[in-house]
Structure formats: structure tokens, C-alpha cells
Amino acid sequence: MLAYLPRPPTDTSRYGTFPQKPEVPAVPVLLADDSQQQAASDAAERWALVPNDLSPPCSTDVPSEPALLRSRADSEAVTPTRRWPSVSISAGDLPKHRRLSRHDPPPAPWDATSRWYPQHARSVPSIPSPAQSKMPTRSIFSIPATERLQTRRCKLMEDERPLGLASKQRRQRYVTKVGKCQVNLGNIQEKKRFLSDIFTTIVDLKYRWFLFVFMMCYIVTWVVFGTIYFFDAWIRGDVNHIGDPEWKACIENVDNFISALLFSVESQRTIGYGSRLVTANCAEGIILLMAQSIIGSMIDALMVGCMFVKISRPKKRAQTLIFSKNCVISHRDEKLCLMFRIGDLRESHMVDAKIRAKLIKSRQTKEGEFIPLEQSELNLGYDTGEDRLFLVEPQIICHVINQGSPFWDMSAESLKREQFEIIIIFEGIVEATGMTCQARTSYTEDEILWGYRFEPCMSLEKGAFRVDYSRFELTFEVQTPAASAKEM
């Protein structure tokens, strides 16, 4: 940004990107005789205008080239001659541009696609735009200050446009097209709340972590009770009296830690091979066996329940509910409407299906408070019951743009400048399991087609209706005014 600000008139040779050369004596501007002046002016006209491959000027107030030449000649005739220090530049240091020679045809007149600047006028260092080449250039002449400031304004406006568009394309979505919320929670202080609802916490884990917790629950209990069994047998001396028929052991055939671990697994999983068992000679062995059986039953209930819920979750059912990739805006019943399409790929239907929409948009209140990602409701027929769907075939959901709609003042031109996101939420009960299923998607402003309508995807066959899902995304253009609903 600082490069585009006006600079005081200084020696422009220090801005160059080429190595500096020793200065040579200046060439006098005023020539001796008229013939030499005429020859010099003819040569200057051949190569004075250099094309600049930039966009058209922002204003038409920039003086033309003949006017610049006349003003330069008048100023030289009135004011005394000023000698500018010249800089010698070798041919290898010059940019890869060929100058016109005397034998080349004169350059084409100025048009709207290119600008022509007098090469004998000094200019400040130009800042290359993204569309320009990165070839280093240098100018040892200048142009008037008014045109120089106008050029900077044009370049600044041209450089801001692609940056604005790029930032708009890189904008983060609130909800992805597949329904995943792009919100990360951080700096949670009271994490013990997750342990208070351990069932939901385990179900929400990813499958790799869920399987890890599932296995560790059993392995840890086996190892812990196996260690307790071995420690009890070692304290009572059963380990040192293996094979002694006179010794009354608490746990038979437990002579090391491995045998105690096998006894723990057999007891908890009720395998019972018969080689190891707890006798009635010690009360602690019976108490340990009862405790392990109760804890094992609790782990079975928790882990099996979590596994069943995780497998039967209706989250995968939402994958067979599809939404159109784009929204369309057109007239329906002489009303401007925003429409999208939803369909179900399964033959089993959703029970008590409902649909609603949210508009996510940041705004600033009248008091100056900035509300990021404010949620507002879009009416999809809540008053008339049209939001309750019997989703047997693909249906087009319609939002009427009336005075209560956030899009009341939006036109086709203002739509390109807006920045918002529409979240679609579909809820229903899965007929097979009776569990509630929710499917989500989102539409940004660049995914809304103004003046389009969805093509029909149903046809009548012998004895039934046929849905062609290959035409689910197809749209066609219709005549729709570009004005907003308020203006119409």
C-alpha cells in the first residue's frame, strides 16, 4: 500500500533495479539548427509512445499524447533549459523489449485496451500488478504529477479487486456440503463433564479410538485380577506347594503369573476349562471371583451397548439423503422464490420428516456491535405445514422472498457482492430402527443461480412413477427480472 502513495520528486535513478553506471555528460536539449531539431522530433515520434499492457484508465481526464507533446514544447520555449543528469545503461541490462526503429511502421493509435505514455517523460518506479510480467523495468523519465497520481489510483483499484475475489473464494464454510460443521472447540476448562456422560463420550469417539478403549477395558481387568490372584496365591504359599496332595490350596494349579492370568480370563469370560479353580479353603478367593464377575458384566453391558449404538447410528442413513448442488431463484406463482431440491435414495421412507433453513451472515448493529455468524430463520412453509415432507420422490423446497425474508432487498447484481451461507437441516425418523436422523448441507452466495429452474426428473411408467436421478442436478434458464423482490 505504501508503494502507491505519492512521493516527493527525487532522482529516479536510485529506484532502478539495474546496476548503476557512472554518469556521463548530459546531452543538451536544445539543438543548434532547425534541421537537427526536425530530425530529432521525427525520431522521437517514432519511439516516444511505449505501450503499457495494463487495464484501461480509471478516468478519462488523463491528457492525450499530442497534448503532452505540445505542453512540453511550450514549456521548453518559455522556461530556461534544464539539464537532467543522464544515466548510461548497457544493452544487457535493458528489459527484453525491442524498440521501434526508423524503418518500423508507426505505432497504432491509442485504444481502450492499452495505454501509451511518452517515453521522454520521467516516471516514478512502477509497481507491477499480478497480471503483469515480473520482468524488472526502469524508467529515467517522468510524467506529470496528475497523471502519475491517477495511474497509482488505477493500479491500487486493480490490485484490490483480485485480492477481494481471492479472499472471497478462500472463505471458510460454516457447514460443508456433506453436513460437517467446521467449528473447532478449544480451551475447554471443565473436561470432567465428558466423564460424567461416559456413554455419549465413548459413542462419539472415532472407530480407532473406540476399538482401543473396547480392548483395553477387557485387557486391563484381566491383568489386574490376574495380578491379585497371583499375589494371593503367593502370600498363602500355594505357589510353593504345587503337586502336594496334603496342601489345601486357595486357587489350584496357579504357580506363576501366566497361570493366574489364564485363570482371570477363564473366570471373567466363563470359559471354565476345569484345570484351575477357586476352592472353599479361602474366603478372599470367593470374594475376588464375585467382584470380577460383577465388573465383567458391567463392562459387557457398556461396551456391547456402545458398539451396538455406534453401528446402528443413523449417521450413515444421512448419506442416502441428497441435496442439489445449487439453489435457484426464479418466479413461482408470480412470487420470487429461492428453491433447492432434496431426494431420498432408499425405498424405506423417513417418518415425520421436517426441513428448516438457517441464514448465516455477519452484521453490525445500530449501536456498533459486530455479530459474527448471526443465525436467522428462513421460512420454508412453517405456517402452512409445507416444511413437513412425505419424501417419497425428490421434492423442490421453496422459500418465498417476501417482506419478512432476509433477501427482500437483494437483486441479481447485489447477490454477487453479498457474503452469506444458507444451512439446510433435514430431520426425520428412520423407519427401520426408529432412531432420529439428521442430514445437513449448505449453500454459499456463489452457489445460487439467479433466473434458473430445476428440470423435472419424474416420468410416468406402466403402473408406477419413475424417478431419474441423473436429472436431479439439471437446471434450465428462465426469464427472471434482475431486480429485487422489493423493487418488483
XYZ file of C-alpha atoms in Angstrom:
488
model
C 0.000 0.000 0.000
C 2.837 2.447 0.820
C 4.291 1.961 -2.641
C 1.185 3.578 -4.166
C 1.402 6.762 -2.058
C 2.737 9.984 -3.661
C 6.467 10.575 -3.345
C 8.447 13.824 -3.469
C 10.277 14.494 -6.725
C 13.686 12.898 -6.409
C 16.291 11.500 -8.666
C 14.617 8.439 -10.135
C 17.862 6.726 -10.963
C 18.141 5.376 -7.446
C 14.865 3.451 -7.831
C 16.162 1.335 -10.670
C 16.642 -2.397 -10.436
C 19.655 -2.351 -12.760
C 23.259 -1.680 -11.645
C 24.205 1.971 -11.676
C 26.761 3.251 -14.189
C 28.998 6.279 -13.956
C 27.296 9.402 -15.125
C 28.219 10.863 -18.478
C 27.882 14.488 -19.550
C 24.308 15.438 -20.244
C 23.158 15.820 -23.792
C 21.888 19.322 -24.470
C 18.198 19.539 -25.063
C 18.186 22.494 -27.436
C 19.894 21.663 -30.725
C 21.866 24.033 -32.877
C 19.947 24.291 -36.061
C 16.371 23.683 -37.152
C 17.220 20.716 -39.379
C 18.646 18.789 -36.481
C 15.632 19.691 -34.368
C 13.308 18.437 -37.092
C 15.219 15.149 -37.391
C 15.206 14.683 -33.623
C 11.463 15.341 -33.393
C 10.778 12.819 -36.190
C 12.852 10.211 -34.393
C 11.127 10.965 -31.097
C 7.693 10.498 -32.640
C 8.689 7.021 -33.828
C 9.652 5.683 -30.442
C 8.147 8.113 -27.946
C 4.962 6.134 -27.346
C 5.586 2.921 -25.454
C 2.662 0.527 -24.885
C 1.722 -0.405 -21.353
C -0.286 -3.649 -21.084
C -2.478 -2.512 -18.237
C -6.219 -2.185 -17.974
C -7.921 0.963 -19.334
C -7.501 4.093 -17.239
C -9.927 4.693 -14.422
C -10.711 8.210 -15.649
C -10.771 9.917 -18.985
C -9.134 13.052 -17.571
C -5.639 11.832 -18.424
C -4.190 14.151 -21.081
C -3.556 12.701 -24.504
C -0.134 12.295 -26.060
C -0.319 15.190 -28.548
C -1.383 17.498 -25.725
C 1.566 16.341 -23.661
C 3.963 16.967 -26.522
C 2.542 20.441 -27.141
C 2.680 21.329 -23.443
C 6.258 20.085 -23.277
C 7.284 22.115 -26.286
C 5.585 25.267 -24.930
C 7.242 24.876 -21.567
C 10.663 24.436 -23.167
C 10.129 27.504 -25.288
C 9.221 29.677 -22.287
C 11.298 28.318 -19.438
C 15.065 28.110 -19.495
C 16.658 24.846 -20.416
C 17.193 22.383 -17.549
C 19.813 19.743 -17.890
C 18.798 16.414 -16.395
C 21.551 14.032 -15.348
C 21.578 11.106 -17.732
C 22.266 7.502 -16.818
C 24.125 5.123 -19.083
C 22.599 1.652 -19.297
C 24.123 -1.216 -21.160
C 22.112 -3.272 -23.617
C 22.312 -6.365 -21.427
C 20.667 -4.525 -18.519
C 17.647 -3.440 -20.545
C 14.363 -5.430 -20.370
C 13.582 -7.846 -23.142
C 11.582 -5.342 -25.219
C 12.522 -4.258 -28.700
C 12.290 -0.584 -29.554
C 10.906 0.574 -32.800
C 13.418 1.566 -35.410
C 13.170 4.202 -38.096
C 12.060 1.620 -40.642
C 9.237 0.200 -38.491
C 5.689 1.418 -39.109
C 4.340 3.973 -36.659
C 2.560 2.567 -33.595
C -1.180 2.075 -33.606
C -3.312 4.846 -32.158
C -4.412 4.636 -28.556
C -7.396 2.415 -27.879
C -9.326 1.237 -24.839
C -7.221 -1.863 -24.299
C -3.787 -0.286 -23.866
C -2.221 2.933 -22.637
C 0.566 4.920 -24.321
C 2.925 7.083 -22.318
C 5.576 9.482 -23.628
C 8.931 7.843 -23.094
C 10.718 11.174 -22.774
C 8.773 11.919 -19.539
C 10.211 10.840 -16.205
C 8.132 8.418 -14.103
C 8.298 7.120 -10.580
C 9.005 3.391 -10.190
C 6.004 1.368 -11.258
C 4.640 -1.360 -9.002
C 3.879 -4.481 -11.074
C 0.372 -5.808 -10.785
C -0.370 -9.560 -10.551
C -1.326 -9.623 -14.229
C 1.931 -8.014 -15.329
C 5.138 -9.794 -16.037
C 7.788 -9.897 -13.318
C 10.449 -8.563 -15.721
C 12.311 -5.707 -13.998
C 11.797 -2.382 -15.698
C 13.247 1.067 -15.233
C 12.306 4.463 -16.480
C 14.572 7.504 -16.391
C 11.901 9.976 -17.417
C 8.776 11.230 -15.660
C 5.212 12.126 -16.475
C 3.188 14.963 -14.932
C 2.142 14.597 -11.288
C -1.599 14.498 -12.053
C -1.242 11.551 -14.399
C 1.174 9.873 -12.001
C -1.364 10.036 -9.152
C -4.139 8.859 -11.456
C -2.022 5.889 -12.527
C -1.408 4.937 -8.911
C -5.126 5.065 -8.126
C -5.905 2.836 -11.097
C -3.259 0.328 -10.074
C -4.479 0.316 -6.493
C -8.058 -0.361 -7.554
C -6.983 -3.074 -9.977
C -4.861 -4.811 -7.342
C -7.618 -4.725 -4.752
C -10.182 -6.403 -6.990
C -8.386 -9.743 -7.457
C -7.406 -9.759 -3.794
C -11.032 -9.320 -2.783
C -12.160 -12.075 -5.101
C -9.417 -14.404 -3.901
C -10.305 -13.809 -0.264
C -13.955 -14.472 -1.091
C -13.060 -17.774 -2.731
C -10.910 -18.785 0.232
C -13.681 -18.036 2.721
C -14.209 -20.748 5.294
C -17.549 -22.529 5.176
C -19.614 -22.881 8.339
C -21.036 -26.252 7.224
C -19.597 -28.343 4.406
C -21.646 -29.774 1.577
C -21.715 -33.183 3.283
C -23.042 -31.649 6.523
C -19.902 -31.467 8.682
C -19.761 -28.411 10.936
C -16.449 -26.580 10.563
C -16.273 -25.412 14.180
C -13.419 -26.437 16.479
C -13.891 -26.109 20.229
C -10.841 -25.050 22.203
C -9.710 -24.014 25.690
C -12.295 -26.199 27.443
C -11.537 -25.953 31.172
C -14.039 -28.373 32.741
C -13.218 -31.559 30.856
C -14.604 -33.670 33.679
C -18.034 -33.017 32.198
C -17.172 -35.501 29.437
C -16.560 -38.239 32.034
C -19.928 -37.583 33.658
C -21.533 -38.684 30.370
C -19.140 -41.514 29.612
C -21.605 -43.374 27.378
C -22.000 -40.488 24.906
C -18.278 -39.768 25.086
C -17.397 -43.320 24.064
C -20.007 -43.388 21.310
C -18.704 -40.102 19.852
C -15.143 -41.437 19.631
C -13.698 -42.348 16.272
C -13.622 -46.023 15.437
C -9.885 -46.452 16.016
C -10.125 -44.930 19.488
C -13.371 -46.740 20.223
C -11.791 -50.116 19.430
C -8.755 -49.197 21.530
C -10.980 -48.397 24.538
C -13.014 -51.556 23.908
C -9.956 -53.798 24.033
C -8.252 -52.020 26.925
C -11.315 -52.352 29.158
C -11.064 -56.148 28.972
C -7.284 -56.415 28.965
C -6.862 -54.145 31.995
C -9.411 -56.082 34.090
C -7.823 -59.419 33.143
C -4.363 -58.223 34.062
C -5.475 -56.548 37.318
C -7.397 -59.552 38.636
C -4.700 -61.933 37.404
C -2.151 -59.987 39.445
C -4.398 -60.109 42.522
C -4.897 -63.864 42.131
C -1.147 -64.479 41.820
C -0.378 -62.224 44.802
C -2.971 -64.102 46.938
C -1.553 -67.497 45.932
C 1.995 -66.330 46.671
C 1.048 -64.957 50.112
C -0.768 -68.160 51.085
C 2.095 -70.347 49.789
C 0.133 -72.106 47.043
C 2.954 -71.403 44.567
C 5.482 -73.397 46.624
C 3.193 -76.386 47.232
C 2.241 -77.321 43.680
C 1.657 -81.083 43.479
C 1.447 -81.573 47.277
C -1.716 -83.637 47.975
C -1.686 -82.664 51.651
C -1.759 -78.888 50.973
C -5.113 -77.129 50.983
C -4.705 -74.504 48.234
C -6.932 -71.447 47.766
C -6.573 -71.456 43.979
C -5.454 -74.742 42.493
C -2.818 -75.013 39.717
C -1.696 -71.336 39.963
C 2.092 -71.469 40.190
C 3.112 -68.289 38.289
C 1.729 -65.052 36.860
C 0.819 -66.587 33.478
C -1.317 -69.249 35.084
C -3.006 -66.599 37.245
C -3.729 -64.505 34.111
C -5.284 -67.529 32.386
C -7.452 -68.161 35.446
C -8.609 -64.495 35.337
C -9.604 -64.769 31.676
C -11.426 -68.097 32.213
C -13.342 -66.708 35.205
C -14.466 -63.447 33.588
C -15.427 -64.997 30.255
C -16.981 -68.072 31.959
C -14.814 -70.414 29.907
C -14.016 -72.870 32.753
C -11.565 -75.431 31.362
C -11.548 -77.166 34.798
C -7.794 -77.241 35.425
C -7.795 -74.076 37.630
C -10.463 -73.214 40.162
C -11.151 -71.421 43.432
C -11.669 -73.737 46.398
C -13.599 -73.242 49.616
C -10.382 -73.065 51.654
C -10.200 -69.218 51.482
C -12.856 -66.519 51.626
C -10.830 -63.915 49.744
C -10.739 -66.057 46.612
C -14.528 -66.275 46.571
C -14.862 -62.508 47.088
C -12.430 -61.814 44.237
C -14.344 -64.144 41.940
C -17.648 -62.420 42.736
C -16.156 -58.943 42.187
C -14.655 -59.925 38.846
C -17.935 -61.432 37.659
C -19.854 -58.239 38.509
C -17.276 -55.925 36.936
C -17.104 -58.143 33.848
C -20.887 -57.968 33.438
C -20.809 -54.171 33.699
C -18.066 -53.925 31.070
C -20.014 -56.245 28.771
C -23.147 -54.125 29.110
C -21.279 -50.862 28.497
C -19.075 -51.978 25.622
C -21.677 -54.055 23.819
C -24.199 -51.245 24.192
C -21.744 -48.679 22.843
C -20.844 -50.947 19.944
C -24.490 -51.519 19.051
C -25.349 -47.815 19.206
C -22.288 -46.823 17.210
C -23.019 -49.343 14.472
C -26.733 -48.557 14.282
C -26.360 -44.778 14.441
C -28.423 -43.091 11.694
C -25.428 -41.009 10.705
C -24.821 -43.292 7.737
C -28.505 -43.106 6.832
C -27.973 -39.434 6.088
C -25.562 -40.387 3.307
C -28.515 -41.578 1.207
C -30.288 -38.211 1.559
C -29.056 -35.931 -1.217
C -29.406 -32.216 -1.857
C -28.971 -30.288 -5.080
C -25.585 -28.636 -5.521
C -27.118 -25.246 -6.279
C -30.035 -23.104 -5.243
C -32.087 -21.316 -7.880
C -34.037 -18.066 -7.784
C -36.976 -17.601 -10.127
C -40.673 -16.846 -10.121
C -43.258 -19.322 -8.888
C -46.900 -18.281 -8.736
C -45.846 -14.701 -9.524
C -43.607 -14.615 -6.451
C -39.823 -14.515 -6.385
C -38.672 -17.710 -4.675
C -35.416 -19.321 -3.597
C -35.571 -23.065 -4.267
C -33.459 -26.189 -3.815
C -34.113 -29.905 -4.281
C -33.899 -32.822 -1.857
C -34.194 -36.551 -2.521
C -34.007 -39.931 -0.765
C -32.171 -42.793 -2.437
C -33.659 -45.561 -0.267
C -37.019 -47.191 -0.695
C -37.596 -47.178 3.076
C -39.073 -43.782 3.877
C -38.319 -41.260 6.589
C -41.085 -40.924 9.165
C -42.185 -37.461 10.359
C -39.680 -35.685 8.093
C -39.152 -31.952 8.651
C -36.912 -29.427 6.982
C -35.711 -25.987 8.029
C -33.145 -23.458 6.875
C -30.818 -21.007 8.611
C -29.094 -17.956 7.164
C -25.543 -17.423 8.490
C -24.398 -13.853 7.985
C -22.332 -11.356 9.948
C -23.772 -7.927 10.626
C -23.258 -4.805 12.686
C -25.983 -3.457 14.925
C -27.084 0.164 15.130
C -25.103 0.503 18.362
C -21.907 -0.560 16.600
C -21.776 -4.135 17.915
C -20.404 -6.644 15.407
C -22.206 -10.009 15.443
C -20.192 -12.678 13.613
C -22.087 -15.575 12.031
C -25.538 -14.477 13.131
C -28.224 -17.097 12.551
C -31.627 -16.097 11.202
C -34.512 -18.339 10.212
C -35.687 -18.813 6.627
C -39.368 -19.636 6.363
C -39.871 -22.821 4.337
C -43.621 -23.033 4.935
C -43.763 -23.425 8.701
C -47.113 -21.629 8.910
C -48.748 -23.711 6.190
C -47.137 -27.048 7.070
C -45.122 -27.247 3.856
C -41.966 -27.893 5.868
C -43.306 -31.386 6.797
C -42.389 -33.666 3.948
C -43.560 -37.001 2.655
C -40.254 -37.739 0.986
C -41.124 -40.482 -1.488
C -39.827 -38.713 -4.593
C -37.452 -35.732 -4.952
C -39.124 -32.535 -3.888
C -38.318 -28.883 -4.534
C -38.319 -26.846 -1.345
C -39.365 -23.220 -1.808
C -38.662 -20.103 0.234
C -40.845 -17.173 -0.778
C -38.908 -13.894 -0.817
C -41.364 -11.514 0.820
C -41.055 -8.623 3.253
C -40.127 -10.979 6.087
C -37.333 -12.595 4.083
C -33.678 -11.547 4.507
C -33.441 -11.451 0.688
C -36.170 -8.831 0.263
C -33.704 -6.159 -0.899
C -31.357 -8.496 -2.784
C -31.080 -8.221 -6.562
C -29.063 -10.200 -9.080
C -26.309 -7.587 -9.003
C -26.174 -7.256 -5.214
C -26.074 -11.048 -4.900
C -22.556 -11.013 -6.327
C -21.405 -8.639 -3.589
C -23.068 -10.422 -0.678
C -21.344 -12.874 1.656
C -23.582 -15.341 3.470
C -24.316 -19.038 3.848
C -27.602 -20.931 3.906
C -27.699 -24.024 6.142
C -30.316 -26.678 5.294
C -31.251 -29.115 8.076
C -33.413 -32.163 7.355
C -34.651 -34.319 10.250
C -36.675 -37.495 10.307
C -37.101 -40.884 11.970
C -35.537 -43.896 10.302
C -38.269 -46.374 9.539
C -36.097 -49.433 10.113
C -34.586 -48.519 13.509
C -36.872 -45.785 14.864
C -33.905 -43.501 15.517
C -33.822 -39.829 14.578
C -31.672 -38.962 11.587
C -30.393 -35.528 10.596
C -28.886 -34.519 7.244
C -27.254 -31.135 6.602
C -25.837 -29.169 3.713
C -25.023 -25.554 2.922
C -25.149 -23.077 0.047
C -22.952 -20.022 -0.303
C -23.786 -16.949 -2.369
C -21.811 -18.213 -5.377
C -23.890 -21.414 -5.437
C -27.160 -19.562 -6.032
C -28.281 -19.310 -9.664
C -30.437 -16.294 -10.469
C -33.032 -16.890 -13.174
C -32.947 -20.705 -13.261
C -35.354 -23.535 -12.544
C -34.941 -27.266 -11.875
C -35.768 -29.707 -14.616
C -38.402 -32.385 -13.880
C -36.938 -35.775 -13.022
C -40.151 -37.857 -12.773
C -41.928 -39.703 -15.530
C -44.947 -41.988 -15.720
C -44.330 -45.634 -16.487
C -46.679 -48.567 -16.712
C -48.139 -48.995 -13.247
C -45.732 -46.664 -11.382
C -43.800 -43.430 -11.431
C -40.111 -43.455 -12.291
C -37.523 -41.077 -10.828
C -34.480 -40.344 -12.982
C -31.741 -39.208 -10.588
C -29.446 -38.382 -13.494
C -31.575 -35.250 -13.965
C -31.566 -34.374 -10.273
C -28.990 -31.561 -10.624
C -30.082 -30.235 -14.034
C -31.407 -26.689 -14.309
C -32.539 -24.505 -17.177
C -32.652 -20.746 -17.549
C -35.938 -18.872 -17.397
C -36.817 -15.242 -17.878
C -36.453 -13.548 -14.486
C -36.015 -9.817 -13.808
C -32.688 -8.886 -12.219
C -34.388 -6.514 -9.787
C -35.024 -7.367 -6.159
C -38.393 -8.516 -4.846
C -38.821 -5.130 -3.169
C -38.304 -3.284 -6.467
C -40.635 -5.602 -8.360
